PDB file of C-alpha atoms in Angstrom:
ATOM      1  CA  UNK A  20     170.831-158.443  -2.139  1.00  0.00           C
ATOM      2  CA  UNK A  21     173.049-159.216  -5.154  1.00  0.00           C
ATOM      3  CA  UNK A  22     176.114-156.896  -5.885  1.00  0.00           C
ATOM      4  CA  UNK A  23     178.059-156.637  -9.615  1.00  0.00           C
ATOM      5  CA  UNK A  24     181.247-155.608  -9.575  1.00  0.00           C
ATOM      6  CA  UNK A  25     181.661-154.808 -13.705  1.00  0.00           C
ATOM      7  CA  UNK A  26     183.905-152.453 -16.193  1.00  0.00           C
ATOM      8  CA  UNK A  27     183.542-151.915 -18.970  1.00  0.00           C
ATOM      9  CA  UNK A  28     186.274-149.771 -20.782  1.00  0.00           C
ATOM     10  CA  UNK A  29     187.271-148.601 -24.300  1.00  0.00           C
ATOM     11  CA  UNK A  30     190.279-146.703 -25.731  1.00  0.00           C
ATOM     12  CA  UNK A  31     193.993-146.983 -26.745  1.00  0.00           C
ATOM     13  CA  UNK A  32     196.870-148.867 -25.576  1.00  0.00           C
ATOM     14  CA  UNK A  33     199.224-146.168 -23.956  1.00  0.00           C
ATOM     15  CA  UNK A  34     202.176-148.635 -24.515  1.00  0.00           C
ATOM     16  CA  UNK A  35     203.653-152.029 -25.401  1.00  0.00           C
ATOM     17  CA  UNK A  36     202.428-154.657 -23.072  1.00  0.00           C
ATOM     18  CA  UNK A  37     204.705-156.180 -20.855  1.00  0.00           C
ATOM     19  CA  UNK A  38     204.226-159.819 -20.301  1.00  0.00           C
ATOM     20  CA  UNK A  39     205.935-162.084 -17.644  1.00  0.00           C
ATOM     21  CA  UNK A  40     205.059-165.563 -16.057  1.00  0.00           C
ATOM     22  CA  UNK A  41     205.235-166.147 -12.281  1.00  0.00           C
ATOM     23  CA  UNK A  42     206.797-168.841 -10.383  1.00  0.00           C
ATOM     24  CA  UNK A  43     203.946-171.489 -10.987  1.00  0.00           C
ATOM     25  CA  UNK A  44     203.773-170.830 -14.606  1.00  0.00           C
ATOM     26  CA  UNK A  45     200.766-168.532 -14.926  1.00  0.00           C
ATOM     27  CA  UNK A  46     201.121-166.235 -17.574  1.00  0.00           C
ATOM     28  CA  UNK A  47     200.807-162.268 -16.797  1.00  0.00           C
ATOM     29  CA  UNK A  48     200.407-159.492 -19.020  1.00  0.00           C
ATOM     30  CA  UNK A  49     200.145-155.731 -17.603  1.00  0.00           C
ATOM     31  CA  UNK A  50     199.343-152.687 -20.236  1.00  0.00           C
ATOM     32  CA  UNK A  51     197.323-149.449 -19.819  1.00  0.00           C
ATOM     33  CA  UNK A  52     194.447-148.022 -21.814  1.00  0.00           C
ATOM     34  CA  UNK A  53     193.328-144.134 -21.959  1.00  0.00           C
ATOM     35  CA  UNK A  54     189.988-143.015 -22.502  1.00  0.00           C
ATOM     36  CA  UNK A  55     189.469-139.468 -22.959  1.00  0.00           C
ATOM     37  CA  UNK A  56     186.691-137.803 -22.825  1.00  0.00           C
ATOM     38  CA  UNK A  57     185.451-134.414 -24.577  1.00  0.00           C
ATOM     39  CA  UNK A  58     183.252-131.551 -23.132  1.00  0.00           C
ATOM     40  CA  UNK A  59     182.509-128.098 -23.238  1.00  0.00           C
ATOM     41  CA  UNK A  60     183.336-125.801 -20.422  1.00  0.00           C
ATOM     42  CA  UNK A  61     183.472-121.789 -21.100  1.00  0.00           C
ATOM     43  CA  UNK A  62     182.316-122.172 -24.235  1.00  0.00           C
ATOM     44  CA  UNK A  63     185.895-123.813 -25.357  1.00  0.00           C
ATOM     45  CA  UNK A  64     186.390-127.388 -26.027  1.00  0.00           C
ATOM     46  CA  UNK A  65     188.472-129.466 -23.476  1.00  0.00           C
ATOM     47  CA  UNK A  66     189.293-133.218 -23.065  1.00  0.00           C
ATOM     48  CA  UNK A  67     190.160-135.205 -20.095  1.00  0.00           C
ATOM     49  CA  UNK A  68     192.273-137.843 -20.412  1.00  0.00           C
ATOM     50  CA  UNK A  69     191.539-141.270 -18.062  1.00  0.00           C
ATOM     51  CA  UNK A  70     194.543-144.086 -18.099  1.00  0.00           C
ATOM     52  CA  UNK A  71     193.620-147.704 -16.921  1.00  0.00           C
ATOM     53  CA  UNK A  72     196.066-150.206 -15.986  1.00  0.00           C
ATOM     54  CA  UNK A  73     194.420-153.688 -16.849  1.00  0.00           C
ATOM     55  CA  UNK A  74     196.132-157.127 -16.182  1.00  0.00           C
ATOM     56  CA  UNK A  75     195.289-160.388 -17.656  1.00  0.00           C
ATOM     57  CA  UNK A  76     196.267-163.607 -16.714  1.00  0.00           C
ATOM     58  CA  UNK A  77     196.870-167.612 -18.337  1.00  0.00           C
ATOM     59  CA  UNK A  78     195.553-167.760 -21.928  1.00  0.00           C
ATOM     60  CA  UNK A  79     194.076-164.045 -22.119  1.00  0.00           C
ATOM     61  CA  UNK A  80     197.584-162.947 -21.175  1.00  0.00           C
ATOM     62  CA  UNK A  81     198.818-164.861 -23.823  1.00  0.00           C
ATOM     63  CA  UNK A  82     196.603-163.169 -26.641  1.00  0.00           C
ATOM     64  CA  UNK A  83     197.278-159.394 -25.330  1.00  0.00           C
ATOM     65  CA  UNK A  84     200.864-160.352 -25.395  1.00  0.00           C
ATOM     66  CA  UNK A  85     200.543-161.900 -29.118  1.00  0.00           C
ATOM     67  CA  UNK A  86     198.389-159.108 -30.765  1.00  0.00           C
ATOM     68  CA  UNK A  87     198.565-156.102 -28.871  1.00  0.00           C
ATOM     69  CA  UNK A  88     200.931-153.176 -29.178  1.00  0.00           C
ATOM     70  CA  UNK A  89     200.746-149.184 -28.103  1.00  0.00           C
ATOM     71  CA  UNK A  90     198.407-147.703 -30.057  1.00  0.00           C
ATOM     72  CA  UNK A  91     195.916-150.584 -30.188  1.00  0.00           C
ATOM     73  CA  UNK A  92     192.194-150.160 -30.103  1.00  0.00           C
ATOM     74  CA  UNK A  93     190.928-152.104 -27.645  1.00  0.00           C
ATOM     75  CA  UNK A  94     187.454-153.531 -25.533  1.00  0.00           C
ATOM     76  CA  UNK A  95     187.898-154.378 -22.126  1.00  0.00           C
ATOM     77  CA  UNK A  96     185.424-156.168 -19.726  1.00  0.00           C
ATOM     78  CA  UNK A  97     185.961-157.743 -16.379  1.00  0.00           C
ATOM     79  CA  UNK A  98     185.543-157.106 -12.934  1.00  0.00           C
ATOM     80  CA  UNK A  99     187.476-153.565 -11.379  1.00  0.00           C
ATOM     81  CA  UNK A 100     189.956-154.241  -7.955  1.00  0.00           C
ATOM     82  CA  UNK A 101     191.746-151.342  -6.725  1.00  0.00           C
ATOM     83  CA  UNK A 102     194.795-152.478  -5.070  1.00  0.00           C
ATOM     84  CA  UNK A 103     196.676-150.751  -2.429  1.00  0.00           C
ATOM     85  CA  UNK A 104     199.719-151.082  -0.329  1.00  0.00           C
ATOM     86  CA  UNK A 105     201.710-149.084   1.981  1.00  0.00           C
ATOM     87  CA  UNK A 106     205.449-148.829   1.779  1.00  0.00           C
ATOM     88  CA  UNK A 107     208.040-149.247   4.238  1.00  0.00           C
ATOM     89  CA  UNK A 108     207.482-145.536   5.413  1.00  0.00           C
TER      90      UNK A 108
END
């Protein structure tokens, strides 16, 4: 059985990217993108809202760092993690 594991996603930059490079020299760039969505409900118009927090890495990190900036209309595509953690409590 195969599985795909793919997102597609596009909107609007939320804010500035914010670019770093770790300890072995691999480039890192973290930004989030909103999607909103419009419906009816009650006969009056709503939207929802949906923010994404992508990160890229090496050369693609590189590029969103170069030409991106809040406000930016962008495509992404790549595969979807959902990380989690627990803290110290």
């Amino acid at each position: 059985m195969a599985y795909l594991n793919q997102a597609q996603i596009i909107g609007n930059l939320g804010r500035d990217p914010e670019s770093k490079v770790t300890t072995t020299g691999t480039s890192v760039c973290k930004f989030s993108v909103a999607t909103t969505r419009k419906f009816s409900k009650d006969n009056e118009q709503k939207e929802m809202t949906t923010w994404h927090n992508i990160t890229a890495f090496g050369k693609l990190a590189d590029i969103c760092t170069m030409y991106l900036k809040k406000g930016s209309m962008v495509y992404i595509s790549g595969e979807m993690r959902q990380d989690q953690w627990d803290d110290e409590n």
